[in-house]
Coordinates of N, CA and C in Angstrom, one line a residue:
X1 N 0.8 -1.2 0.0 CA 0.0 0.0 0.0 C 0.9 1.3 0.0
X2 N 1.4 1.2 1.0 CA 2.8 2.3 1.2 C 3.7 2.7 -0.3
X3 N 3.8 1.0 -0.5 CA 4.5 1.3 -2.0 C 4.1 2.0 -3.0
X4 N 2.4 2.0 -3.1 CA 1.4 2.3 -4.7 C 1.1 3.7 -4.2
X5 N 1.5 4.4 -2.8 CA 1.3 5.3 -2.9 C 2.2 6.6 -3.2
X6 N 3.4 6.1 -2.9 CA 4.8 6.5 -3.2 C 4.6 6.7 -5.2
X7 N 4.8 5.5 -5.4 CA 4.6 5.8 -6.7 C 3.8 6.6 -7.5
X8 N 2.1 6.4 -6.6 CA 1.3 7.5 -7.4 C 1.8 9.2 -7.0
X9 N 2.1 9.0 -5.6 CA 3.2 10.3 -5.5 C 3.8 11.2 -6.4
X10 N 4.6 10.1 -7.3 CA 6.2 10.2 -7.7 C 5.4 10.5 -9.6
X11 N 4.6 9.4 -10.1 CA 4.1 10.2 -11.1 C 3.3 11.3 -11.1
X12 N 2.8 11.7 -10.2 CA 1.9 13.1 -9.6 C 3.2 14.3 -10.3
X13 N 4.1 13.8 -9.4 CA 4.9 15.0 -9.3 C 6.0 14.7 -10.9
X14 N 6.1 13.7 -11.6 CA 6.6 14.1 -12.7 C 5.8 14.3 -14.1
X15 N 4.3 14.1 -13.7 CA 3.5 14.6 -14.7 C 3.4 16.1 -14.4
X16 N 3.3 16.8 -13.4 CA 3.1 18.1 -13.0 C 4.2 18.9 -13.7
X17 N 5.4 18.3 -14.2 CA 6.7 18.7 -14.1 C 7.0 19.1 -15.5
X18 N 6.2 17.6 -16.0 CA 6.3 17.6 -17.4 C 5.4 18.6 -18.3
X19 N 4.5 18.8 -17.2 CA 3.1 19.4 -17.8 C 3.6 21.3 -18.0
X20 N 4.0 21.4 -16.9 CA 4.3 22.6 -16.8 C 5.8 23.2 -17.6
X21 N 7.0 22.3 -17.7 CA 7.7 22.6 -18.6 C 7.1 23.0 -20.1
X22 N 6.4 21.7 -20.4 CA 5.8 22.1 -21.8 C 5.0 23.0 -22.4
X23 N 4.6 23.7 -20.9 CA 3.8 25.1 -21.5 C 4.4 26.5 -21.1
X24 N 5.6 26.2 -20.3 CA 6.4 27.5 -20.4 C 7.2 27.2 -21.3
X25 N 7.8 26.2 -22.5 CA 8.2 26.1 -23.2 C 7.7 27.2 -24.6
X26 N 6.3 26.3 -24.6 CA 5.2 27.0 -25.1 C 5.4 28.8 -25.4
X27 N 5.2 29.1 -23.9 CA 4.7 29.9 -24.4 C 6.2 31.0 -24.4
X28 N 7.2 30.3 -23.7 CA 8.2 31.3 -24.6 C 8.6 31.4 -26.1
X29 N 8.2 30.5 -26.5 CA 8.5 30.3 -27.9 C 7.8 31.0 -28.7
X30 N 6.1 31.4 -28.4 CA 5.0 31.7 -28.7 C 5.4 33.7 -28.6
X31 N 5.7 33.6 -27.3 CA 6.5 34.9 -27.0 C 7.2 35.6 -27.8
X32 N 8.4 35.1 -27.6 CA 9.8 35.5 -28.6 C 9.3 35.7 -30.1
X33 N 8.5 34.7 -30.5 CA 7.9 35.1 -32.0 C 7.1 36.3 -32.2
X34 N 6.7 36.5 -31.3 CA 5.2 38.4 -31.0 C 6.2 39.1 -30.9
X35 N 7.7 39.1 -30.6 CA 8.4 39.9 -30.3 C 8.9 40.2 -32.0
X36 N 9.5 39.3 -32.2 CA 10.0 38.8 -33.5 C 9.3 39.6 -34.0
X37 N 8.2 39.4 -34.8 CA 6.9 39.7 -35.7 C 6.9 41.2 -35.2
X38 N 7.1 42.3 -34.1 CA 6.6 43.5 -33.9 C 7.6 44.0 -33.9
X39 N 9.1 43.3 -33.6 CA 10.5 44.2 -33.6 C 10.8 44.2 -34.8
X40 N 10.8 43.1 -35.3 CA 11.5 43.0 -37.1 C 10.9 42.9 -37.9
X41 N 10.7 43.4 -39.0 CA 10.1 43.5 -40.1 C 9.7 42.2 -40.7
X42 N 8.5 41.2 -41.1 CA 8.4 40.2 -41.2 C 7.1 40.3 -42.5
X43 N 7.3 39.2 -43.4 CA 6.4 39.4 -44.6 C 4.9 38.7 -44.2
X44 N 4.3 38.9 -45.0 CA 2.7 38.6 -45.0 C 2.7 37.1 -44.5
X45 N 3.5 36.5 -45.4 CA 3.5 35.0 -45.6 C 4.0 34.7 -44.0
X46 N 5.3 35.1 -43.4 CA 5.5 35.2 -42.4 C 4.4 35.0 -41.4
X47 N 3.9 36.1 -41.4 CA 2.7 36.3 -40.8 C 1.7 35.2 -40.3
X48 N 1.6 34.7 -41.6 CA 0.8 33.8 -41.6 C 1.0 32.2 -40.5
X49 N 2.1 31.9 -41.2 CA 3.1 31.1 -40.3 C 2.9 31.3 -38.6
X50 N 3.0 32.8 -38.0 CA 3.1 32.8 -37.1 C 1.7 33.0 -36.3
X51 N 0.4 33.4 -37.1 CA -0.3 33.0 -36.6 C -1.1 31.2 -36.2
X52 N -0.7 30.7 -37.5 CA -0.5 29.2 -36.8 C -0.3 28.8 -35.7
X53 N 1.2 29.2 -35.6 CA 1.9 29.2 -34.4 C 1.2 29.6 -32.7
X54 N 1.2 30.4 -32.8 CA 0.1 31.2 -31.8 C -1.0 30.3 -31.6
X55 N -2.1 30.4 -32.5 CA -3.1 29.7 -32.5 C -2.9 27.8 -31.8
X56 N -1.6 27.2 -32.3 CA -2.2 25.6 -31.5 C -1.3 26.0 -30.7
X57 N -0.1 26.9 -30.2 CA 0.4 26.7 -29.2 C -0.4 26.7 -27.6
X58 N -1.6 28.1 -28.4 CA -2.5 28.6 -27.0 C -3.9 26.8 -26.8
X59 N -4.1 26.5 -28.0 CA -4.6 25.4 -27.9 C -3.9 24.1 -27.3
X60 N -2.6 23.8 -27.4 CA -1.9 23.2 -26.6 C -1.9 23.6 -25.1
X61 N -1.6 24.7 -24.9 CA -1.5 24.9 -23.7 C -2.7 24.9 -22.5
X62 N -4.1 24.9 -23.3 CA -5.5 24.9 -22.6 C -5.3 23.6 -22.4
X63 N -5.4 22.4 -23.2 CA -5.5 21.2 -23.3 C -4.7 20.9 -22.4
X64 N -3.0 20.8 -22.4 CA -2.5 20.4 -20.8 C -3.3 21.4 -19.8
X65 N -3.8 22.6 -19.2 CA -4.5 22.6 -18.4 C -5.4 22.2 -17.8
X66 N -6.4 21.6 -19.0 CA -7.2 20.7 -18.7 C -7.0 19.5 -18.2
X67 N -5.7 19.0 -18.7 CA -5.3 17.6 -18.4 C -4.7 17.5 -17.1
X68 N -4.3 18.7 -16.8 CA -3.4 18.6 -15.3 C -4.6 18.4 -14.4
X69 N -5.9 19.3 -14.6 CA -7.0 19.3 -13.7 C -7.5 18.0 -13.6
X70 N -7.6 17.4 -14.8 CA -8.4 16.1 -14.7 C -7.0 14.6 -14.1
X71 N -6.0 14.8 -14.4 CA -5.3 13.9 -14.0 C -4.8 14.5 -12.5
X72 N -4.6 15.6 -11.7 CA -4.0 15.8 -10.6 C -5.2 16.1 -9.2
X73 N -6.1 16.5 -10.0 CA -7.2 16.8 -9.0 C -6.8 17.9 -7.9
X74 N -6.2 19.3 -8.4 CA -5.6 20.1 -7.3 C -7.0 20.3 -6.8
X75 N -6.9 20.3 -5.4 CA -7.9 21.2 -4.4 C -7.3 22.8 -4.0
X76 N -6.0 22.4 -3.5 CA -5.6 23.8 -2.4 C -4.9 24.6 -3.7
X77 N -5.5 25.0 -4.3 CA -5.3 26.2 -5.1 C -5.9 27.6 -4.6
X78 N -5.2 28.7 -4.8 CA -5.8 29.7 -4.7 C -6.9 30.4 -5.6
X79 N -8.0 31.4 -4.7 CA -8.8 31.4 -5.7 C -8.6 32.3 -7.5
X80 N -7.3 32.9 -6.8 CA -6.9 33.8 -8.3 C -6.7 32.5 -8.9
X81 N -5.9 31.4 -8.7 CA -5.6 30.6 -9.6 C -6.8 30.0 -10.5
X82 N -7.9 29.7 -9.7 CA -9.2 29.0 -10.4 C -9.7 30.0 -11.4
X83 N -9.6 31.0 -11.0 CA -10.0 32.1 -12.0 C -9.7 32.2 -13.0
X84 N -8.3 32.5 -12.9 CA -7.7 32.8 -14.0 C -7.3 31.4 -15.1
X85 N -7.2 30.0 -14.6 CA -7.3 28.7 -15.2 C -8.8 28.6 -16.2
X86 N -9.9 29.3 -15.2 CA -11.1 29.3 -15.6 C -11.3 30.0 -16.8
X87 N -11.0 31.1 -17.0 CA -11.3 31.9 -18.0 C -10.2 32.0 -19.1
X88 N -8.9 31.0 -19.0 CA -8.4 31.0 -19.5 C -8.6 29.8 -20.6
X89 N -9.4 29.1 -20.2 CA -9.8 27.7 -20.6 C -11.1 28.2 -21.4
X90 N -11.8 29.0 -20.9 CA -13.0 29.3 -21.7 C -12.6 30.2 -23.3
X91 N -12.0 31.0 -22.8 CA -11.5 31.7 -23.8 C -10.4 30.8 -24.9
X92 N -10.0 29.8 -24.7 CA -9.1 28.9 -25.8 C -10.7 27.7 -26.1
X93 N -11.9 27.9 -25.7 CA -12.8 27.0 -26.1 C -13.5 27.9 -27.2
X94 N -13.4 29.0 -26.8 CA -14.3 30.3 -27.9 C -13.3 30.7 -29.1
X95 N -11.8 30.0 -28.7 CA -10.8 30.4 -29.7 C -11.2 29.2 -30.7
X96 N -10.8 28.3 -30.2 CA -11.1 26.8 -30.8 C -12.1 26.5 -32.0
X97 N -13.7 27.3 -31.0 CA -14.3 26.6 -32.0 C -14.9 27.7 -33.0
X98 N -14.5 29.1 -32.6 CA -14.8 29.9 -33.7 C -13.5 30.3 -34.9
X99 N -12.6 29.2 -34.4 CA -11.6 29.2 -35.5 C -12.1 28.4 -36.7
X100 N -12.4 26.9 -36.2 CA -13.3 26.3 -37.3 C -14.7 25.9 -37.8
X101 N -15.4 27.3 -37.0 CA -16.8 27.0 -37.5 C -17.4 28.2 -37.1
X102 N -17.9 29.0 -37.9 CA -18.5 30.0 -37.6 C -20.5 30.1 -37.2
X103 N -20.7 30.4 -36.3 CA -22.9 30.5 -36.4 C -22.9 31.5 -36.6
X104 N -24.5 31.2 -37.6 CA -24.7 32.7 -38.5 C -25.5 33.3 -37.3
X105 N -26.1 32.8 -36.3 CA -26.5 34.0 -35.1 C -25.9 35.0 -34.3
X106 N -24.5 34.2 -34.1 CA -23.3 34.5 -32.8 C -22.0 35.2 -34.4
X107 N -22.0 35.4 -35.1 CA -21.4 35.3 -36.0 C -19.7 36.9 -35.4
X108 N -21.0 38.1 -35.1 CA -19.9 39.0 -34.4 C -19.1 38.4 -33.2
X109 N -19.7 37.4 -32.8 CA -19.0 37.0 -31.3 C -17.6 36.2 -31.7
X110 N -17.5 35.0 -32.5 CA -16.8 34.6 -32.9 C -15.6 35.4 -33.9
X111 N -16.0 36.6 -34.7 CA -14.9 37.5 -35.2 C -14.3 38.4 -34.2
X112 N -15.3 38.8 -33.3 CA -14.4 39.3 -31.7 C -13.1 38.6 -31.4
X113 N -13.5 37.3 -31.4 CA -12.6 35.9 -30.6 C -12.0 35.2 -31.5
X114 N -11.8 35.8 -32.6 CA -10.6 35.3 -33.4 C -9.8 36.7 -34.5
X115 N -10.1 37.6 -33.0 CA -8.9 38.6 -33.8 C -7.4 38.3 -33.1
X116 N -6.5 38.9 -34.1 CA -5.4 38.3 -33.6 C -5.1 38.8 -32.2
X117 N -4.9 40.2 -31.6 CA -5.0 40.7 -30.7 C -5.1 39.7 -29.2
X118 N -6.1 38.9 -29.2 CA -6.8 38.2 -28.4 C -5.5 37.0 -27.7
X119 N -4.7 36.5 -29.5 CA -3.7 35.4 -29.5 C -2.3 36.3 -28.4
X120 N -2.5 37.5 -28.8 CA -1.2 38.1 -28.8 C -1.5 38.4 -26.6
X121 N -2.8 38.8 -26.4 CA -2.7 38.9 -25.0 C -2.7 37.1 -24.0
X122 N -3.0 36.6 -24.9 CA -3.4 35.2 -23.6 C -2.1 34.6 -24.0
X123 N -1.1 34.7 -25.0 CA 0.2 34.1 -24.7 C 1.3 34.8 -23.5
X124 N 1.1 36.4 -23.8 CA 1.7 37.3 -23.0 C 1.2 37.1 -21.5
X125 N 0.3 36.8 -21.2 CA -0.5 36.9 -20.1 C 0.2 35.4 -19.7
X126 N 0.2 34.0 -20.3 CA 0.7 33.0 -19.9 C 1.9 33.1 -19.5
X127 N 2.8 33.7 -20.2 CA 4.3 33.2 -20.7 C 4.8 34.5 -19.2
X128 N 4.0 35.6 -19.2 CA 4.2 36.3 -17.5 C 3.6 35.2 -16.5
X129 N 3.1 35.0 -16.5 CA 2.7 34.3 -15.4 C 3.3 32.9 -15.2
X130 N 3.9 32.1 -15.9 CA 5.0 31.5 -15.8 C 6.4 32.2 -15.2
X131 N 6.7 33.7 -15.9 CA 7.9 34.3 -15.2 C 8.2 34.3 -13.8
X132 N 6.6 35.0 -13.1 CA 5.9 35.2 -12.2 C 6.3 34.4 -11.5
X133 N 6.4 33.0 -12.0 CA 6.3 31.5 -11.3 C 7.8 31.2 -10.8
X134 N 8.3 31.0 -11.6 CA 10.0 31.6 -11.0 C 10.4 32.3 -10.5
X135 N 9.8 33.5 -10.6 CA 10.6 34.4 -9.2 C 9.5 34.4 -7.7
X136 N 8.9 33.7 -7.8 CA 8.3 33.3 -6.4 C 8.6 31.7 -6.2
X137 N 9.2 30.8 -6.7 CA 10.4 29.5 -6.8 C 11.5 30.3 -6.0
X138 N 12.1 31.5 -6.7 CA 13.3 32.0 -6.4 C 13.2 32.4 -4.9
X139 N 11.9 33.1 -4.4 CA 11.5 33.7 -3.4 C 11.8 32.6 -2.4
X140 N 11.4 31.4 -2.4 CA 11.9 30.6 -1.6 C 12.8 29.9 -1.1
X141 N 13.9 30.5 -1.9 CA 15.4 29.7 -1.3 C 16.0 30.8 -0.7
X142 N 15.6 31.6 0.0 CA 15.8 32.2 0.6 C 17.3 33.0 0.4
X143 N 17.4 33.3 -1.2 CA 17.9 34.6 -1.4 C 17.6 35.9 -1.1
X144 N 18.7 36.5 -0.8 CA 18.8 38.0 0.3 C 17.7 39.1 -0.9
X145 N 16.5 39.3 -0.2 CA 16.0 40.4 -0.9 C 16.3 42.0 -1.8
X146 N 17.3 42.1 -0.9 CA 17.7 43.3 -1.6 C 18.9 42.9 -2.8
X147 N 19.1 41.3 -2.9 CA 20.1 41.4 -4.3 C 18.8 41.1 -4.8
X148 N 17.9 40.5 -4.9 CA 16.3 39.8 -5.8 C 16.5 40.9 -6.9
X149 N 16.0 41.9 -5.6 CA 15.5 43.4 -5.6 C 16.8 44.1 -7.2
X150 N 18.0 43.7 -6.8 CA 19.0 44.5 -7.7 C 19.0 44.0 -9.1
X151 N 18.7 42.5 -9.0 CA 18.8 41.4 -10.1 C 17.6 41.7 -10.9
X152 N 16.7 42.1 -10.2 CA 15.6 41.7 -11.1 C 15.1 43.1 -11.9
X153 N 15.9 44.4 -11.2 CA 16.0 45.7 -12.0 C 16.7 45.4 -13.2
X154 N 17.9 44.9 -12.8 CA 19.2 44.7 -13.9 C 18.6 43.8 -15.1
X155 N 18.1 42.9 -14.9 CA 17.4 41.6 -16.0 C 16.5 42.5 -16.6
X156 N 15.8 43.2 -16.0 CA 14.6 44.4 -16.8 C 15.2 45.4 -17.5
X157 N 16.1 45.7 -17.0 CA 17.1 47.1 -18.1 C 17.6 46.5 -19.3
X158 N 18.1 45.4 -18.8 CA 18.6 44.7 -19.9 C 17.7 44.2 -20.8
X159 N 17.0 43.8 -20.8 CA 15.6 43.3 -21.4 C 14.8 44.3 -22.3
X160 N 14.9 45.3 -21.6 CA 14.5 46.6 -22.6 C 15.6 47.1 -23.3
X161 N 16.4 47.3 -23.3 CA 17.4 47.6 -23.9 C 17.5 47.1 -25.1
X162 N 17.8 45.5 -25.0 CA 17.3 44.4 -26.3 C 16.5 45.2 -27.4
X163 N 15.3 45.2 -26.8 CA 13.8 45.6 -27.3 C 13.8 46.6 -27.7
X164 N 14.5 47.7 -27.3 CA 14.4 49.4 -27.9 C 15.5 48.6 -29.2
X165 N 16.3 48.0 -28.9 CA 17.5 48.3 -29.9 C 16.7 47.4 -31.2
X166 N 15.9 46.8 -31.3 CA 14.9 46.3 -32.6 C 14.4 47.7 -33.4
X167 N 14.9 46.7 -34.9 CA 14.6 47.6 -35.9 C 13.4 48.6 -35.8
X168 N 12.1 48.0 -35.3 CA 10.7 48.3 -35.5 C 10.3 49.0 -34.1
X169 N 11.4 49.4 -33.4 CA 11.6 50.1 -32.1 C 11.7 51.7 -32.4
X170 N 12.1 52.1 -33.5 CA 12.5 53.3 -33.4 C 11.9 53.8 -35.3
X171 N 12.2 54.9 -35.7 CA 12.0 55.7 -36.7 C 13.4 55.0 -37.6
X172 N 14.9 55.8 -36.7 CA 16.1 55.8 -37.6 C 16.7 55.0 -36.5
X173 N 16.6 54.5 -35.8 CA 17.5 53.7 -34.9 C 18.0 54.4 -33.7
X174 N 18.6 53.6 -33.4 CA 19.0 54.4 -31.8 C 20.4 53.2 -31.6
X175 N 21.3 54.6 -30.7 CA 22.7 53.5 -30.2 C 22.5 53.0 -29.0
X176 N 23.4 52.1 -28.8 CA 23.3 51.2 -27.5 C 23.3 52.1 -26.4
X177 N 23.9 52.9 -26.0 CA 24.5 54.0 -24.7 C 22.4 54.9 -24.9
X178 N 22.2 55.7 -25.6 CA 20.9 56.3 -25.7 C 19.6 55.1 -25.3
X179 N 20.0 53.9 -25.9 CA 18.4 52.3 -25.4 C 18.6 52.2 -24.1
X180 N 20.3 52.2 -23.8 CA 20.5 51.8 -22.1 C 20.1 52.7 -21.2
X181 N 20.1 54.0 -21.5 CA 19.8 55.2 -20.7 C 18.1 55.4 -20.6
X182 N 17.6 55.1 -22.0 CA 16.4 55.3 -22.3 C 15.7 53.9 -21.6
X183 N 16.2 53.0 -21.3 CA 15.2 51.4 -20.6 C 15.6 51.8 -19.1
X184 N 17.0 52.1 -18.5 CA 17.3 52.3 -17.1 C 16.2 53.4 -16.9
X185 N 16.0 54.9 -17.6 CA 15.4 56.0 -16.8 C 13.6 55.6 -16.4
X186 N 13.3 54.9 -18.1 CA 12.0 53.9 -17.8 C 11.7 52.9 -16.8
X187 N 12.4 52.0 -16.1 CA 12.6 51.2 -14.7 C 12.7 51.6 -14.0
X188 N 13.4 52.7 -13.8 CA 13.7 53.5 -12.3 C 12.6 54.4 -11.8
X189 N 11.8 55.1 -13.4 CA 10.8 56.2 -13.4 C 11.4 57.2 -13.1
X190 N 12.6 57.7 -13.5 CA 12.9 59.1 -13.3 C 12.4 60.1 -14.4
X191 N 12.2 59.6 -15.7 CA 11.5 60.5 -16.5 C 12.5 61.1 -17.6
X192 N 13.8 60.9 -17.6 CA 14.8 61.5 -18.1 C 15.1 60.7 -19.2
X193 N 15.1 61.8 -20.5 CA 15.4 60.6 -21.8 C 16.2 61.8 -22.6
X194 N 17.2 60.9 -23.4 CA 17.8 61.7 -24.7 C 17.5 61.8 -25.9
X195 N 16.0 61.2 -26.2 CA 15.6 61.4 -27.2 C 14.6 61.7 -27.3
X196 N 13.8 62.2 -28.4 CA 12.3 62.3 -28.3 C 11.5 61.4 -28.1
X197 N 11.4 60.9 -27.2 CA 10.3 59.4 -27.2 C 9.2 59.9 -28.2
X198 N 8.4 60.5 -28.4 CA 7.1 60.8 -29.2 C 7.6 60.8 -30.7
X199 N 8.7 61.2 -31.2 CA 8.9 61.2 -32.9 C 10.0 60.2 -33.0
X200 N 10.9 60.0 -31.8 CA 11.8 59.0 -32.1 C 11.3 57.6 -32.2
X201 N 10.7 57.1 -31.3 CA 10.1 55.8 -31.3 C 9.0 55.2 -31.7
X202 N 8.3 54.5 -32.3 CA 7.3 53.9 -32.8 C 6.1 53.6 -31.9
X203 N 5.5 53.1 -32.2 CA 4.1 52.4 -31.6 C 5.0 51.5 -30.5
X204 N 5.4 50.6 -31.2 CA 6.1 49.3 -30.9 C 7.0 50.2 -29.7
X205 N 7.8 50.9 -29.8 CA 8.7 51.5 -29.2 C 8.5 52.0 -27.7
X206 N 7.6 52.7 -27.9 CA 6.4 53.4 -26.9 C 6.1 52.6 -25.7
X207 N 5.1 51.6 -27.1 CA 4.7 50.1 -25.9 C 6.0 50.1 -25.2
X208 N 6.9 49.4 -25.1 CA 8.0 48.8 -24.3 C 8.3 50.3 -23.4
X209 N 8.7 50.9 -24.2 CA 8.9 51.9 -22.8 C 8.1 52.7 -21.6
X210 N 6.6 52.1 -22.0 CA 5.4 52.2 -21.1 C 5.5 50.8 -20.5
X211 N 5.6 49.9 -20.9 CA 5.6 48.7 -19.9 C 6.7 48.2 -19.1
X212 N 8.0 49.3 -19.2 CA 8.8 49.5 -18.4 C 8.6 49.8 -17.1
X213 N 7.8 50.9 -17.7 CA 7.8 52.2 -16.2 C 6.9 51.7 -15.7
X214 N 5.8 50.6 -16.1 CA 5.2 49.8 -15.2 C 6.0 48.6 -14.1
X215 N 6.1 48.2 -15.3 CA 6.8 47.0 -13.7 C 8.4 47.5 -13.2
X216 N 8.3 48.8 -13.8 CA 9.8 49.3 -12.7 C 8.8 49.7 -11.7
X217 N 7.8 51.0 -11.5 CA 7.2 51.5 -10.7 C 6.4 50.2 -9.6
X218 N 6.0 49.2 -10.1 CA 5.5 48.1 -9.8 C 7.0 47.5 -8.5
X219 N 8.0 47.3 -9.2 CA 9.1 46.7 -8.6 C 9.5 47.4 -7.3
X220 N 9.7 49.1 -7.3 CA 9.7 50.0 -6.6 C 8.6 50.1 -5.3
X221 N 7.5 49.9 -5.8 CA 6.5 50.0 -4.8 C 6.3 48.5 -3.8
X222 N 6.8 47.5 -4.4 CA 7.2 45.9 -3.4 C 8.1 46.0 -2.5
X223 N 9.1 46.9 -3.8 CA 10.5 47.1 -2.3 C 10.0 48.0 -1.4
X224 N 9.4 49.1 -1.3 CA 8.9 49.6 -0.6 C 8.0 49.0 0.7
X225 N 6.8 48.7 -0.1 CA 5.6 47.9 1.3 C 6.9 46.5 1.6
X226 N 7.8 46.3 1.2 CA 8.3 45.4 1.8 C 9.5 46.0 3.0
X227 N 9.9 46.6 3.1 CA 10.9 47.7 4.1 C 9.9 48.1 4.9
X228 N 8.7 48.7 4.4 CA 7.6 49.4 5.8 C 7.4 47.7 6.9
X229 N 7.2 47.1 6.0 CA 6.4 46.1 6.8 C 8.0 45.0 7.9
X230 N 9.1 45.4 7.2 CA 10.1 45.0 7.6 C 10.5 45.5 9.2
X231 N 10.5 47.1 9.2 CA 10.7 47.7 10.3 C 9.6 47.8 10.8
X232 N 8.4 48.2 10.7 CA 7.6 47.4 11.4 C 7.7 46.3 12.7
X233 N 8.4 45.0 12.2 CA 8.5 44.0 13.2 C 7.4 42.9 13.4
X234 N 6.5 43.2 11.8 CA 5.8 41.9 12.0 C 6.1 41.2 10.5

């Protein structure tokens, strides 16, 4: 008895392992190609290709969720988790089947739910929330917070930096010393840039350096309630 339960244990825990590798595989791959596709210039045909891509990866990835629910049977989940599993599952069932079959009653509802837009936020939304998932892994081996805190600025400067420095980032381009100045002032939120952000950078360009100043200000504000609640003493 002891023994059958060890074992169901032991595949519990390498189906979970396997399940969840393969959809942050997923969805980095799924990722890096939206990056691809909006930083570099990519043809129609391209295009096309990569919405494929998109499309069965997010189908892939509902399907192991489903499967992990039905083969693991989690209870003690949190309820953001249910939530967000929930509607993430519904929305890859409205992707699904108004990819290959349209009703002439619901007919708007289904071109809502198969614009590309839709592919481009529930991979982004996955493939963070997997990141998410590692640095709260990390949280628990009880590395010193204030390097977390240094590392995880530095990995984000550096990350945008990448990103500004893409062709489809800017008008005429931009040099490495101006991307690095312009991703660090955007993470830190000091506001200070050497270029015109409004005529220098793109749509594409913009985006990243607004989603900077989010999860810098975001980063900023943890280290913070995390120091209050520190001295505090509880």
């Amino acid at each position: 008895m002891a023994k059958t339960s060890y074992t169901l244990l032991n595949f519990r825990k390498k189906f979970y392992k396997w399940n969840s590798s393969l959809s942050f595989f997923l969805s980095i791959i799924s990722f890096l190609i939206i990056v691809y596709e909006f930083g570099i210039y990519s043809t129609d045909k391209n295009r096309d290709v990569f919405e494929y891509i998109y499309f069965y990866s997010i189908i892939i990835i509902g399907g192991l969720k489903i499967l992990r629910y039905l083969v693991l049977f989690p209870k003690k989940l949190p309820i953001e988790v249910w939530i967000f599993d929930s509607l993430f599952i519904l929305a890859v069932a409205l992707l699904a089947t108004g990819k290959f079959h349209y009703y002439n009653n619901t007919y708007w509802l289904w071109k809502l739910v198969n614009n590309n837009i839709w592919l481009y936020v529930m991979i982004s939304l996955i493939f963070f929330k997997k990141i998410s998932g590692l640095g709260i892994g990390l949280s628990h081996k009880r590395f010193n917070p204030a390097l977390i805190f240094v590392l995880s600025f530095l990995i984000l400067i550096i990350l945008g930096t990448l990103l500004l420095l893409l062709p489809n980032a800017t008008h005429n381009g931009i040099s490495i010393m101006n991307a690095l100045f312009t991703s660090t002032s955007a993470v830190c939120v000091t506001g200070l840039t050497v270029v015109d952000t409004a005529k220098d950078f793109t749509l594409f360009g913009q985006t990243i350096i607004l989603i900077l100043i989010q999860l810098g200000g975001i980063g900023i504000m943890t280290f913070t309630s995390f120091f209050s609640f520190f001295f505090k003493g509880k």
